[in-house]
Amino acid sequence: MAAAIDFRDVVVLLGRFPALAGATANVCEGEVVLLRGPNGVGKTTFLRTCAGLNAITSGSAEVLGHDLTADRNNVRRHVGLLGHRTHLYDELTVGDNVRFWASTLGIAESDAMAAADRVGLTGRLLDVEVQRLSAGQRRRTALAVVVARRPRLWLLDEPHAGLDHEGRDNLDELLRQAADAGATIVFASHELDRAESVADRVLEFSGGRIERDDP
Amino acid sequence: MIRDALLIARKDLLIEWRSRVTINQVAPLGLLILIVFAFAFDANRNLLTKGAPGLVWVGVLFAGVLTVQRSFTIESADGITDALRLSSISPVAMFLGKAAAVGLQLFVLEIVLVGGAVVFFDSRIGDPVLLIAAAVTGTGGFSAIGCIYGAMSLGVRVRETLLPLLLIPVVAPILLAGTRAFERALDISTQAGWNWVGLLGVMWGVYLAVGTLAFGPLLEDG
């Protein structure tokens, strides 16, 4: 199977700090991979680097066939990133946000609204300003934007955080469906029991490197 | 690209419509500046009338800095800059869209401020066409250079204080040319006002060209 992510000795500096210090990883297309490890070991940086948001200081990195050391722009439209921050405009409603971000990728409004519906954002909730939402509802709105993108590579940083039990079950189901449809999913989580039940493989991070690769 | 620029402009104007920061806070501040000068120079109405064009542009300057700052504060909140980088919208379209939204808000603000000058300073509009042309070209240039500096300040933590410090000296030529053109349009001087409008147009063109080239790298660094 083709590699969705192929990192070799990748170093990423945030200021002077090596957030990735020689990370080597290989993720095949269609795999669901969990990134595990304590805070500050490079999981978020790994996800952001895969999305083409961080510059690579040394090493080689290919994501979905795009060489990130040569051009970080081309890969961006093919990934869906759900980070710690939700990337939403507070003053706009849930519906406005989902429609706007979908339209920045040329996605039809009907598809965007179907994605909102898929994560449980329906009815009057669509007309509520994002600044009035709970943390979990914000997270769902951000997830709806990712779903609407239909990315080939899902990059999720603690996606279960802030969601209620029903929302977490819904998210797990969503990830399984996306994987069945051929998408590659890489996610970081501290909810290990739940996350390991979804993942095909686990990459253990330590000190900016991947120390273990457990199937 | 035009579709994307309109998408960005529409989004910025929708946020302004919902939050009403420009209407409820920036426009009153601009008027307040005129009123403060009206009180300060009340004993010398003639001086106030002669200085009206400059005072209007001082109002535009301070209100414009706040409008630019607001326009980029909404992009830096909640990691939105990252989401813009992950979208298919080109940096050129983002720059043109944001500059258009800021420019439209500033143009409306100028109408309010000129109205204020008529009421508080007894200004008389002698050449409305020249006045509108100077307002459009001056606002266009201000919003273009403002968006360049706004993008430059995106990743800076002390943006609130740094942006005015960087932007005000750079827009001083717009202030000067706009004031000269307004002096002619408000029948205060007899010098050729259209020459100053031409200069404002050239500055607008230069700032647009610089912005289309620089906005992408600035967004990446921010």
Coordinates of C-alpha atoms in Angstrom, one line a residue:
Chain A
M1 CA 0.0 0.0 0.0
A2 CA 1.3 3.5 -0.8
A3 CA 2.6 5.7 2.0
A4 CA 0.4 8.5 3.2
I5 CA 3.2 9.8 5.5
D6 CA 6.9 9.1 5.1
F7 CA 9.1 11.0 7.6
R8 CA 12.8 10.3 7.9
D9 CA 14.9 11.9 10.6
V10 CA 12.7 15.0 10.5
V11 CA 13.7 17.9 12.6
V12 CA 11.3 20.8 13.3
L13 CA 12.5 23.8 15.3
L14 CA 10.0 26.0 17.1
G15 CA 12.2 29.0 17.8
R16 CA 15.3 27.2 19.0
F17 CA 13.5 24.3 20.5
P18 CA 13.6 21.0 18.5
A19 CA 9.9 20.0 18.8
L20 CA 10.6 17.2 16.4
A21 CA 14.2 15.9 16.9
G22 CA 14.8 13.3 14.2
A23 CA 11.3 11.8 13.9
T24 CA 11.0 8.8 11.6
A25 CA 7.5 7.4 10.7
N26 CA 5.7 5.6 7.9
V27 CA 1.9 5.6 7.7
C28 CA 0.2 3.7 4.9
E29 CA -2.9 5.0 3.1
G30 CA -6.1 3.9 4.8
E31 CA -4.5 3.3 8.2
V32 CA -5.8 4.6 11.5
V33 CA -2.8 5.6 13.6
L34 CA -2.8 6.8 17.3
L35 CA 0.0 9.1 18.5
R36 CA 0.6 8.4 22.2
G37 CA 2.8 10.0 24.7
P38 CA 2.8 12.7 27.5
N39 CA 2.4 16.4 26.8
G40 CA 5.2 18.2 25.1
V41 CA 6.8 15.3 23.2
G42 CA 6.0 16.4 19.7
K43 CA 2.6 14.9 18.8
T44 CA 1.0 18.3 17.9
T45 CA 4.1 19.4 16.0
F46 CA 4.0 16.1 14.1
L47 CA 0.4 16.7 13.1
R48 CA 0.9 20.3 12.1
T49 CA 4.0 19.4 10.1
C50 CA 2.0 16.7 8.2
A51 CA -0.5 19.5 7.4
G52 CA 2.3 21.6 5.9
L53 CA 2.1 24.3 8.6
N54 CA 5.6 23.9 10.0
A55 CA 8.8 24.4 8.2
I56 CA 11.2 21.4 8.2
T57 CA 14.7 22.1 9.3
S58 CA 16.3 18.8 8.2
G59 CA 15.4 15.3 7.2
S60 CA 13.0 14.2 4.4
A61 CA 9.2 14.3 4.6
E62 CA 6.5 13.2 2.1
V63 CA 2.8 13.5 2.8
L64 CA 0.3 12.1 0.2
G65 CA 3.1 12.1 -2.3
H66 CA 4.0 15.8 -1.7
D67 CA 7.6 16.6 -0.7
L68 CA 7.2 18.9 2.3
T69 CA 10.8 20.1 2.2
A70 CA 10.2 21.5 -1.3
D71 CA 6.6 22.8 -1.1
R72 CA 4.3 22.8 1.9
N73 CA 1.4 24.4 0.1
N74 CA 0.1 21.7 -2.2
V75 CA -0.6 19.1 0.5
R76 CA -2.7 21.5 2.5
R77 CA -6.0 21.2 0.6
H78 CA -5.9 17.4 1.0
V79 CA -5.7 17.3 4.8
G80 CA -8.2 18.0 7.5
L81 CA -6.7 19.3 10.7
L82 CA -8.6 19.5 14.0
G83 CA -6.2 21.0 16.5
H84 CA -6.5 22.3 20.0
R85 CA -7.9 25.5 18.6
T86 CA -11.1 25.3 16.6
H87 CA -10.4 27.8 13.8
L88 CA -13.9 29.4 14.1
Y89 CA -15.1 33.0 13.9
D90 CA -16.7 33.9 17.2
E91 CA -19.1 36.5 15.7
L92 CA -20.4 34.2 13.0
T93 CA -23.1 31.5 13.6
V94 CA -22.4 27.8 13.4
G95 CA -24.0 27.7 9.9
D96 CA -22.0 30.7 8.7
N97 CA -18.7 29.2 9.8
V98 CA -19.4 25.8 8.2
R99 CA -20.5 27.4 5.0
F100 CA -17.6 29.9 4.9
W101 CA -14.9 27.3 5.5
A102 CA -16.5 24.9 3.0
S103 CA -16.7 27.6 0.4
T104 CA -13.0 28.4 0.8
L105 CA -12.5 24.9 -0.7
G106 CA -15.2 25.2 -3.3
I107 CA -17.4 22.7 -1.4
A108 CA -21.2 23.0 -2.1
E109 CA -23.4 24.4 0.6
S110 CA -25.5 21.2 0.6
D111 CA -22.4 19.1 1.4
A112 CA -21.3 21.5 4.1
M113 CA -24.7 21.3 5.8
A114 CA -24.8 17.5 5.4
A115 CA -21.5 17.4 7.3
A116 CA -22.9 19.6 10.1
D117 CA -25.9 17.3 10.3
R118 CA -23.5 14.3 10.5
V119 CA -21.9 15.6 13.7
G120 CA -25.2 16.5 15.3
L121 CA -25.4 20.2 14.4
T122 CA -29.0 20.7 13.3
G123 CA -32.0 23.1 13.7
R124 CA -31.6 26.2 15.8
L125 CA -28.1 25.4 16.8
L126 CA -27.0 26.4 13.3
D127 CA -28.1 29.9 14.0
V128 CA -26.2 30.3 17.3
E129 CA -23.1 32.5 17.3
V130 CA -20.0 30.4 18.0
Q131 CA -19.1 32.6 21.0
R132 CA -22.2 31.4 22.7
L133 CA -21.4 27.7 22.3
S134 CA -20.1 25.3 24.9
A135 CA -16.6 23.8 24.4
G136 CA -18.1 20.5 23.1
Q137 CA -20.4 22.3 20.6
R138 CA -17.4 24.3 19.4
R139 CA -15.5 21.1 18.9
R140 CA -18.4 19.6 16.9
T141 CA -18.5 22.7 14.7
A142 CA -14.8 22.4 14.0
L143 CA -15.3 18.7 13.3
A144 CA -18.1 19.5 10.9
V145 CA -15.7 21.7 8.9
V146 CA -13.2 18.8 8.7
V147 CA -15.9 16.3 7.6
A148 CA -17.1 18.8 4.9
R149 CA -13.5 18.9 3.5
R150 CA -13.6 15.1 2.9
P151 CA -9.8 15.0 3.4
R152 CA -7.6 12.2 2.2
L153 CA -5.7 12.6 5.5
W154 CA -7.4 13.4 8.8
L155 CA -5.1 14.9 11.4
L156 CA -6.8 15.1 14.8
D157 CA -5.3 16.5 18.0
E158 CA -7.1 15.1 21.0
P159 CA -10.4 15.0 19.1
H160 CA -12.4 13.5 22.0
A161 CA -11.6 16.4 24.3
G162 CA -14.6 18.4 25.3
L163 CA -17.1 16.0 23.8
D164 CA -19.9 14.3 25.8
H165 CA -20.3 10.5 25.8
E166 CA -22.6 10.6 22.8
G167 CA -20.3 12.9 20.9
R168 CA -17.3 10.6 21.5
D169 CA -19.2 7.6 20.3
N170 CA -20.3 9.6 17.2
L171 CA -16.7 10.6 16.6
D172 CA -15.4 7.0 16.8
E173 CA -18.1 5.9 14.3
L174 CA -17.2 8.8 12.0
L175 CA -13.5 7.8 12.1
R176 CA -14.4 4.2 11.3
Q177 CA -16.6 5.3 8.4
A178 CA -13.8 7.6 7.0
A179 CA -11.2 4.8 7.3
D180 CA -13.6 2.4 5.5
A181 CA -13.9 4.9 2.7
G182 CA -10.1 4.9 2.3
A183 CA -9.1 7.9 4.3
T184 CA -5.9 7.9 6.4
I185 CA -6.4 9.0 10.0
V186 CA -3.7 10.1 12.4
F187 CA -4.7 11.3 15.8
A188 CA -3.3 12.1 19.2
S189 CA -5.3 11.2 22.3
H190 CA -4.9 10.7 26.0
E191 CA -8.1 8.6 26.2
L192 CA -6.2 5.5 25.5
D193 CA -8.9 2.8 25.9
R194 CA -11.2 4.5 23.5
A195 CA -8.5 5.6 21.1
E196 CA -6.8 2.2 20.9
S197 CA -10.1 0.5 20.1
V198 CA -10.2 2.7 16.9
A199 CA -6.6 2.6 15.9
D200 CA -4.8 0.0 13.7
R201 CA -1.4 1.1 15.0
V202 CA 0.1 3.1 17.9
L203 CA 3.2 5.4 17.5
E204 CA 4.8 6.2 20.9
F205 CA 6.4 9.6 21.1
S206 CA 9.2 10.6 23.4
G207 CA 11.4 13.7 23.3
G208 CA 10.5 14.7 19.8
R209 CA 11.1 11.2 18.4
I210 CA 9.0 8.1 17.7
E211 CA 10.3 5.6 20.2
R212 CA 8.0 2.7 19.5
D213 CA 5.7 1.5 16.7
D214 CA 3.1 -1.0 18.1
P215 CA 0.7 -2.7 15.7
Chain B
M1 CA -9.5 34.9 -7.5
I2 CA -12.2 37.6 -7.6
R3 CA -14.7 35.1 -6.2
D4 CA -12.4 34.3 -3.3
A5 CA -11.6 38.0 -2.6
L6 CA -15.4 38.7 -2.5
L7 CA -15.8 35.7 -0.2
I8 CA -13.2 37.1 2.3
A9 CA -14.7 40.7 2.0
R10 CA -18.2 39.4 2.6
K11 CA -17.1 37.4 5.6
D12 CA -15.3 40.5 7.1
L13 CA -18.3 42.7 6.5
L14 CA -20.7 40.1 8.0
I15 CA -18.5 39.9 11.1
E16 CA -18.6 43.8 11.3
W17 CA -22.4 43.8 10.8
R18 CA -22.8 41.2 13.6
S19 CA -20.3 42.8 16.1
R20 CA -20.9 46.5 15.0
V21 CA -17.4 47.5 16.3
T22 CA -16.9 50.1 13.6
I23 CA -20.4 51.5 13.9
N24 CA -20.6 51.6 17.7
Q25 CA -17.0 52.3 18.6
V26 CA -14.7 53.4 15.7
A27 CA -17.1 56.0 14.1
P28 CA -18.0 57.6 17.4
L29 CA -14.2 57.9 18.2
G30 CA -13.6 59.6 14.8
L31 CA -16.4 62.1 15.6
L32 CA -15.1 62.6 19.1
I33 CA -11.7 63.7 17.7
L34 CA -13.5 66.3 15.6
I35 CA -15.5 67.5 18.6
V36 CA -12.4 67.7 20.8
F37 CA -10.8 70.0 18.2
A38 CA -14.0 72.0 17.9
F39 CA -13.9 72.7 21.7
A40 CA -10.1 73.4 21.7
F41 CA -10.3 75.9 18.9
D42 CA -13.8 77.2 19.4
A43 CA -12.5 80.8 20.0
N44 CA -11.0 80.8 16.5
R45 CA -13.7 79.5 14.1
N46 CA -11.6 80.7 11.1
L47 CA -8.7 78.5 12.1
L48 CA -11.0 75.6 12.7
T49 CA -12.6 76.0 9.3
K50 CA -9.2 76.2 7.6
G51 CA -7.9 73.2 9.5
A52 CA -11.0 71.0 8.8
P53 CA -9.5 68.9 6.0
G54 CA -6.5 68.0 8.1
L55 CA -8.6 67.2 11.1
V56 CA -10.9 65.0 9.1
W57 CA -7.8 63.0 7.9
V58 CA -6.5 62.8 11.4
G59 CA -9.8 61.3 12.4
V60 CA -9.5 58.9 9.4
L61 CA -6.0 58.0 10.5
F62 CA -6.8 57.0 14.0
A63 CA -10.1 55.3 13.1
G64 CA -8.4 53.5 10.2
V65 CA -5.7 52.1 12.5
L66 CA -8.4 50.7 14.7
T67 CA -10.3 49.2 11.8
V68 CA -7.1 47.5 10.4
Q69 CA -6.3 46.2 13.9
R70 CA -9.8 44.8 14.3
S71 CA -9.7 43.2 10.9
F72 CA -6.5 41.2 11.8
T73 CA -7.5 40.5 15.4
I74 CA -10.4 38.4 14.1
E75 CA -7.9 36.4 12.0
S76 CA -5.4 35.7 14.7
A77 CA -8.0 34.5 17.2
D78 CA -8.5 30.7 17.7
G79 CA -5.8 29.8 15.2
I80 CA -7.8 31.0 12.2
T81 CA -4.6 32.0 10.3
D82 CA -3.8 28.3 10.2
A83 CA -7.2 27.5 8.7
L84 CA -6.8 30.2 6.1
R85 CA -3.4 28.7 5.1
L86 CA -5.1 25.2 4.8
S87 CA -7.8 26.6 2.5
S88 CA -7.6 27.0 -1.2
I89 CA -7.8 30.8 -1.1
S90 CA -4.7 32.4 -2.5
P91 CA -2.9 35.0 -0.3
V92 CA -3.6 37.6 -3.1
A93 CA -7.3 37.0 -2.9
M94 CA -7.1 37.2 0.9
F95 CA -5.2 40.5 0.7
L96 CA -7.6 42.0 -1.9
G97 CA -10.7 40.8 0.1
K98 CA -9.5 42.2 3.4
A99 CA -8.4 45.5 1.8
A100 CA -11.8 45.9 0.2
A101 CA -13.6 45.3 3.4
V102 CA -11.4 47.7 5.4
G103 CA -11.7 50.3 2.6
L104 CA -15.5 50.1 2.4
Q105 CA -15.7 50.6 6.2
L106 CA -13.3 53.5 6.1
F107 CA -15.1 55.1 3.2
V108 CA -18.4 55.1 5.2
L109 CA -16.5 56.5 8.1
E110 CA -15.1 59.4 5.9
I111 CA -18.7 60.3 4.9
V112 CA -19.5 60.6 8.6
L113 CA -16.4 62.6 9.4
V114 CA -16.9 65.0 6.4
G115 CA -20.5 65.4 7.7
G116 CA -19.1 66.2 11.1
A117 CA -16.8 68.8 9.6
V118 CA -19.7 70.5 7.9
V119 CA -21.6 70.6 11.2
F120 CA -18.9 71.4 13.7
F121 CA -16.4 73.4 11.6
D122 CA -18.8 75.2 9.1
S123 CA -17.0 73.5 6.2
R124 CA -18.6 74.0 2.7
I125 CA -18.3 71.3 0.0
G126 CA -17.3 73.2 -3.1
D127 CA -16.3 70.3 -5.3
P128 CA -18.1 67.1 -4.4
V129 CA -16.5 65.1 -7.2
L130 CA -13.0 65.9 -6.1
L131 CA -14.0 65.2 -2.5
I132 CA -15.3 61.7 -3.4
A133 CA -12.3 60.9 -5.7
A134 CA -9.8 61.9 -2.9
A135 CA -11.7 59.9 -0.4
V136 CA -11.8 56.8 -2.6
T137 CA -8.1 56.9 -3.6
G138 CA -6.9 57.9 -0.1
T139 CA -9.0 55.2 1.5
G140 CA -7.9 52.6 -1.1
G141 CA -4.2 53.4 -0.4
F142 CA -4.7 53.4 3.4
S143 CA -6.6 50.1 3.5
A144 CA -3.9 48.4 1.2
I145 CA -0.9 49.5 3.2
G146 CA -2.9 48.9 6.4
C147 CA -3.5 45.3 5.4
I148 CA 0.2 44.8 4.7
Y149 CA 1.1 46.0 8.1
G150 CA -1.8 44.1 9.7
A151 CA -0.5 40.9 8.2
M152 CA 3.0 41.8 9.4
S153 CA 1.7 42.1 13.0
L154 CA -0.3 38.9 13.0
G155 CA 2.1 36.8 15.0
V156 CA 3.2 39.6 17.3
R157 CA 2.0 39.6 20.9
V158 CA 2.1 43.4 21.4
R159 CA 0.2 44.0 18.1
E160 CA -2.2 46.5 19.8
T161 CA 0.7 49.0 20.5
L162 CA 3.1 48.0 17.7
L163 CA 0.7 48.4 14.7
P164 CA -0.1 52.1 15.2
L165 CA 3.6 52.8 15.8
L166 CA 4.5 51.1 12.5
L167 CA 1.5 52.2 10.4
I168 CA 1.1 55.9 11.3
P169 CA 4.5 57.0 9.9
V170 CA 3.9 55.0 6.7
V171 CA 0.5 56.5 6.0
A172 CA 1.7 60.1 6.6
P173 CA 2.0 60.8 2.8
I174 CA -1.6 59.7 2.4
L175 CA -2.6 62.1 5.2
L176 CA -0.7 64.9 3.5
A177 CA -2.1 64.3 0.0
G178 CA -5.6 63.7 1.2
T179 CA -5.5 66.9 3.2
R180 CA -4.4 69.0 0.2
A181 CA -7.1 67.5 -2.0
F182 CA -9.8 68.0 0.6
E183 CA -8.6 71.7 1.1
R184 CA -9.5 72.3 -2.6
A185 CA -12.7 70.3 -2.4
L186 CA -13.8 72.2 0.7
D187 CA -13.0 75.6 -1.0
I188 CA -10.2 76.4 1.4
S189 CA -7.4 76.7 -1.1
T190 CA -7.2 77.3 -4.9
Q191 CA -4.4 74.9 -5.7
A192 CA -4.9 72.0 -8.1
G193 CA -6.6 69.3 -6.1
W194 CA -6.6 66.7 -8.8
N195 CA -2.8 66.5 -8.8
W196 CA -3.1 65.3 -5.2
V197 CA -5.8 62.8 -6.2
G198 CA -3.4 61.5 -8.9
L199 CA -0.7 61.1 -6.2
L200 CA -3.1 59.2 -4.0
G201 CA -3.9 57.0 -6.9
V202 CA -0.3 56.2 -7.5
M203 CA 0.3 55.4 -3.9
W204 CA -2.8 53.1 -4.0
G205 CA -1.4 51.3 -7.0
V206 CA 2.0 50.8 -5.4
Y207 CA 0.6 49.6 -2.1
L208 CA -1.7 47.1 -3.9
A209 CA 1.3 45.8 -5.9
V210 CA 3.4 45.4 -2.8
G211 CA 0.5 43.7 -0.9
T212 CA -0.1 41.1 -3.6
L213 CA 3.5 40.2 -3.5
A214 CA 4.1 40.3 0.3
F215 CA 0.9 39.0 1.8
G216 CA 1.6 35.3 1.3
P217 CA 5.1 35.4 2.9
L218 CA 3.7 37.6 5.7
L219 CA 0.9 35.1 6.4
E220 CA 3.4 32.2 6.5
D221 CA 5.6 34.1 9.0
G222 CA 2.6 35.1 11.1

